[in-house]
């Protein structure tokens, strides 16, 4: 096998750019190149190497004590209120997707016969998507998580301001304020019971009004209870890290999770490590004939990848969060298709490539131009 480097060098930059800009763009991230006299019937492209996009979702929990936590047992018979601020973080999910990035060391030019009109669809980074067809591989969209802010705690709602009475604000004694808060909780519970049973002196005119009153009483009780038991808020942080492996990976720290800052870089020792492990499970092999002899690279062939596969794992705190086998270009080999197969007058073919690996996704007879 040999790259067509001499052919590539011989092509003038002006003719290549002219062919690219004179032809219509099929999509925002797609360009169409045609083999014409202007580019000496040659198409230039780069094969991809496969990058892993590791998306991590961390769950961050913040616990804060309430103002009256010391009196939770005395007034409400609560044994385990939050007594000090505590922050913790853990990995909630991990997702690994693959994407092809142009490999500058695998750049090719394929030469066609003059008078023919094959065309190639390329990505924005010059990776082949298809030849002799406008169709491309359908990339399945992965539903990635989105970062979520913590919901307001009961003490951050309007109800928290409603439950603080004038007497509570004026008292200088925390024990007295706790006693008043506990009394307010029991009063709210009694009011709610009277409303539900119809024993309240003033009843709402309809069911909707009743529900609004019950919801407001519930919010007030939660705010008062939070003054004793404390609050817990949960948020999520999401970040994606790109890794382009060239061999097996053993326990690489791809990122860290910090209770204070969420997902941080692998070099930030304030966080616990998230590990990436990669094991090559198969390597692409050259095609062979019926006698088992490797087939030579076709003369001036259109290069593509025969990828290998790798097992990918993401672990955190001893727990496995992701494991899957991924096809990867760099663990395979480069082979080629004879250029005349695309220009055969009787039976030209089309090929659709996987842009993440450079492999042939599908091929068949091309529709005559």
PDB file of N, CA, C and O in Angstrom, residues 247-272:
ATOM      1  N   UNK A 247      -3.351   3.824  21.622  1.00  0.00           N
ATOM      2  CA  UNK A 247      -3.057   2.468  22.065  1.00  0.00           C
ATOM      3  C   UNK A 247      -3.918   2.180  23.288  1.00  0.00           C
ATOM      4  O   UNK A 247      -4.791   2.975  23.650  1.00  0.00           O
ATOM      5  N   UNK A 248      -3.661   1.033  23.935  1.00  0.00           N
ATOM      6  CA  UNK A 248      -4.399   0.690  25.144  1.00  0.00           C
ATOM      7  C   UNK A 248      -4.218   1.770  26.209  1.00  0.00           C
ATOM      8  O   UNK A 248      -3.160   2.407  26.304  1.00  0.00           O
ATOM      9  N   UNK A 249      -5.246   1.975  27.014  1.00  0.00           N
ATOM     10  CA  UNK A 249      -5.202   2.943  28.105  1.00  0.00           C
ATOM     11  C   UNK A 249      -5.533   2.223  29.403  1.00  0.00           C
ATOM     12  O   UNK A 249      -6.543   1.525  29.495  1.00  0.00           O
ATOM     13  N   UNK A 250      -4.682   2.400  30.402  1.00  0.00           N
ATOM     14  CA  UNK A 250      -4.900   1.768  31.700  1.00  0.00           C
ATOM     15  C   UNK A 250      -5.115   2.819  32.769  1.00  0.00           C
ATOM     16  O   UNK A 250      -4.187   3.518  33.164  1.00  0.00           O
ATOM     17  N   UNK A 251      -6.349   2.944  33.202  1.00  0.00           N
ATOM     18  CA  UNK A 251      -6.699   3.833  34.322  1.00  0.00           C
ATOM     19  C   UNK A 251      -6.210   5.270  34.114  1.00  0.00           C
ATOM     20  O   UNK A 251      -5.564   5.850  34.977  1.00  0.00           O
ATOM     21  N   UNK A 252      -6.561   5.819  32.976  1.00  0.00           N
ATOM     22  CA  UNK A 252      -6.254   7.224  32.717  1.00  0.00           C
ATOM     23  C   UNK A 252      -7.288   8.098  33.438  1.00  0.00           C
ATOM     24  O   UNK A 252      -8.499   7.855  33.361  1.00  0.00           O
ATOM     25  N   UNK A 253      -6.821   9.117  34.140  1.00  0.00           N
ATOM     26  CA  UNK A 253      -7.729  10.062  34.796  1.00  0.00           C
ATOM     27  C   UNK A 253      -8.234  11.032  33.739  1.00  0.00           C
ATOM     28  O   UNK A 253      -7.488  11.893  33.268  1.00  0.00           O
ATOM     29  N   UNK A 254      -9.491  10.878  33.357  1.00  0.00           N
ATOM     30  CA  UNK A 254     -10.040  11.721  32.291  1.00  0.00           C
ATOM     31  C   UNK A 254     -10.574  13.033  32.863  1.00  0.00           C
ATOM     32  O   UNK A 254     -10.609  14.064  32.169  1.00  0.00           O
ATOM     33  N   UNK A 255     -10.979  13.027  34.136  1.00  0.00           N
ATOM     34  CA  UNK A 255     -11.474  14.224  34.813  1.00  0.00           C
ATOM     35  C   UNK A 255     -11.562  13.910  36.294  1.00  0.00           C
ATOM     36  O   UNK A 255     -11.297  12.777  36.720  1.00  0.00           O
ATOM     37  N   UNK A 256     -11.944  14.904  37.075  1.00  0.00           N
ATOM     38  CA  UNK A 256     -12.151  14.710  38.510  1.00  0.00           C
ATOM     39  C   UNK A 256     -13.461  15.356  38.921  1.00  0.00           C
ATOM     40  O   UNK A 256     -13.950  16.261  38.242  1.00  0.00           O
ATOM     41  N   UNK A 257     -14.011  14.884  40.040  1.00  0.00           N
ATOM     42  CA  UNK A 257     -15.268  15.427  40.545  1.00  0.00           C
ATOM     43  C   UNK A 257     -15.021  15.987  41.936  1.00  0.00           C
ATOM     44  O   UNK A 257     -14.604  15.274  42.852  1.00  0.00           O
ATOM     45  N   UNK A 258     -15.271  17.278  42.052  1.00  0.00           N
ATOM     46  CA  UNK A 258     -15.038  18.003  43.295  1.00  0.00           C
ATOM     47  C   UNK A 258     -16.366  18.356  43.958  1.00  0.00           C
ATOM     48  O   UNK A 258     -17.295  18.813  43.281  1.00  0.00           O
ATOM     49  N   UNK A 259     -16.444  18.153  45.257  1.00  0.00           N
ATOM     50  CA  UNK A 259     -17.662  18.509  45.988  1.00  0.00           C
ATOM     51  C   UNK A 259     -17.903  20.004  45.977  1.00  0.00           C
ATOM     52  O   UNK A 259     -19.039  20.463  46.097  1.00  0.00           O
ATOM     53  N   UNK A 260     -16.857  20.785  45.795  1.00  0.00           N
ATOM     54  CA  UNK A 260     -16.979  22.237  45.811  1.00  0.00           C
ATOM     55  C   UNK A 260     -17.216  22.808  44.411  1.00  0.00           C
ATOM     56  O   UNK A 260     -18.071  23.672  44.223  1.00  0.00           O
ATOM     57  N   UNK A 261     -16.485  22.306  43.429  1.00  0.00           N
ATOM     58  CA  UNK A 261     -16.509  22.904  42.088  1.00  0.00           C
ATOM     59  C   UNK A 261     -17.144  22.018  41.022  1.00  0.00           C
ATOM     60  O   UNK A 261     -17.177  22.398  39.849  1.00  0.00           O
ATOM     61  N   UNK A 262     -17.624  20.854  41.372  1.00  0.00           N
ATOM     62  CA  UNK A 262     -18.237  19.974  40.386  1.00  0.00           C
ATOM     63  C   UNK A 262     -17.191  19.247  39.561  1.00  0.00           C
ATOM     64  O   UNK A 262     -16.167  18.805  40.080  1.00  0.00           O
ATOM     65  N   UNK A 263     -17.418  19.134  38.262  1.00  0.00           N
ATOM     66  CA  UNK A 263     -16.487  18.430  37.379  1.00  0.00           C
ATOM     67  C   UNK A 263     -15.322  19.358  37.067  1.00  0.00           C
ATOM     68  O   UNK A 263     -15.516  20.474  36.581  1.00  0.00           O
ATOM     69  N   UNK A 264     -14.127  18.884  37.337  1.00  0.00           N
ATOM     70  CA  UNK A 264     -12.923  19.693  37.116  1.00  0.00           C
ATOM     71  C   UNK A 264     -11.946  18.909  36.255  1.00  0.00           C
ATOM     72  O   UNK A 264     -12.125  17.722  35.980  1.00  0.00           O
ATOM     73  N   UNK A 265     -10.887  19.580  35.838  1.00  0.00           N
ATOM     74  CA  UNK A 265      -9.862  18.975  34.994  1.00  0.00           C
ATOM     75  C   UNK A 265      -9.121  17.872  35.741  1.00  0.00           C
ATOM     76  O   UNK A 265      -9.080  17.849  36.976  1.00  0.00           O
ATOM     77  N   UNK A 266      -8.517  16.988  34.989  1.00  0.00           N
ATOM     78  CA  UNK A 266      -7.809  15.846  35.586  1.00  0.00           C
ATOM     79  C   UNK A 266      -6.656  16.267  36.476  1.00  0.00           C
ATOM     80  O   UNK A 266      -6.239  15.515  37.366  1.00  0.00           O
ATOM     81  N   UNK A 267      -6.125  17.463  36.265  1.00  0.00           N
ATOM     82  CA  UNK A 267      -4.986  17.922  37.058  1.00  0.00           C
ATOM     83  C   UNK A 267      -5.396  18.600  38.363  1.00  0.00           C
ATOM     84  O   UNK A 267      -4.543  18.926  39.187  1.00  0.00           O
ATOM     85  N   UNK A 268      -6.702  18.819  38.551  1.00  0.00           N
ATOM     86  CA  UNK A 268      -7.196  19.482  39.760  1.00  0.00           C
ATOM     87  C   UNK A 268      -7.384  18.436  40.850  1.00  0.00           C
ATOM     88  O   UNK A 268      -8.372  17.691  40.870  1.00  0.00           O
ATOM     89  N   UNK A 269      -6.456  18.385  41.779  1.00  0.00           N
ATOM     90  CA  UNK A 269      -6.460  17.339  42.797  1.00  0.00           C
ATOM     91  C   UNK A 269      -7.507  17.555  43.881  1.00  0.00           C
ATOM     92  O   UNK A 269      -7.586  16.759  44.829  1.00  0.00           O
ATOM     93  N   UNK A 270      -8.328  18.593  43.759  1.00  0.00           N
ATOM     94  CA  UNK A 270      -9.397  18.793  44.730  1.00  0.00           C
ATOM     95  C   UNK A 270     -10.531  17.795  44.527  1.00  0.00           C
ATOM     96  O   UNK A 270     -11.402  17.647  45.388  1.00  0.00           O
ATOM     97  N   UNK A 271     -10.532  17.122  43.374  1.00  0.00           N
ATOM     98  CA  UNK A 271     -11.613  16.192  43.062  1.00  0.00           C
ATOM     99  C   UNK A 271     -11.147  14.754  43.018  1.00  0.00           C
ATOM    100  O   UNK A 271      -9.965  14.447  42.889  1.00  0.00           O
ATOM    101  N   UNK A 272     -12.118  13.841  43.129  1.00  0.00           N
ATOM    102  CA  UNK A 272     -11.854  12.405  43.021  1.00  0.00           C
ATOM    103  C   UNK A 272     -11.798  12.009  41.548  1.00  0.00           C
ATOM    104  O   UNK A 272     -12.555  12.533  40.728  1.00  0.00           O
TER     105      UNK A 272
END
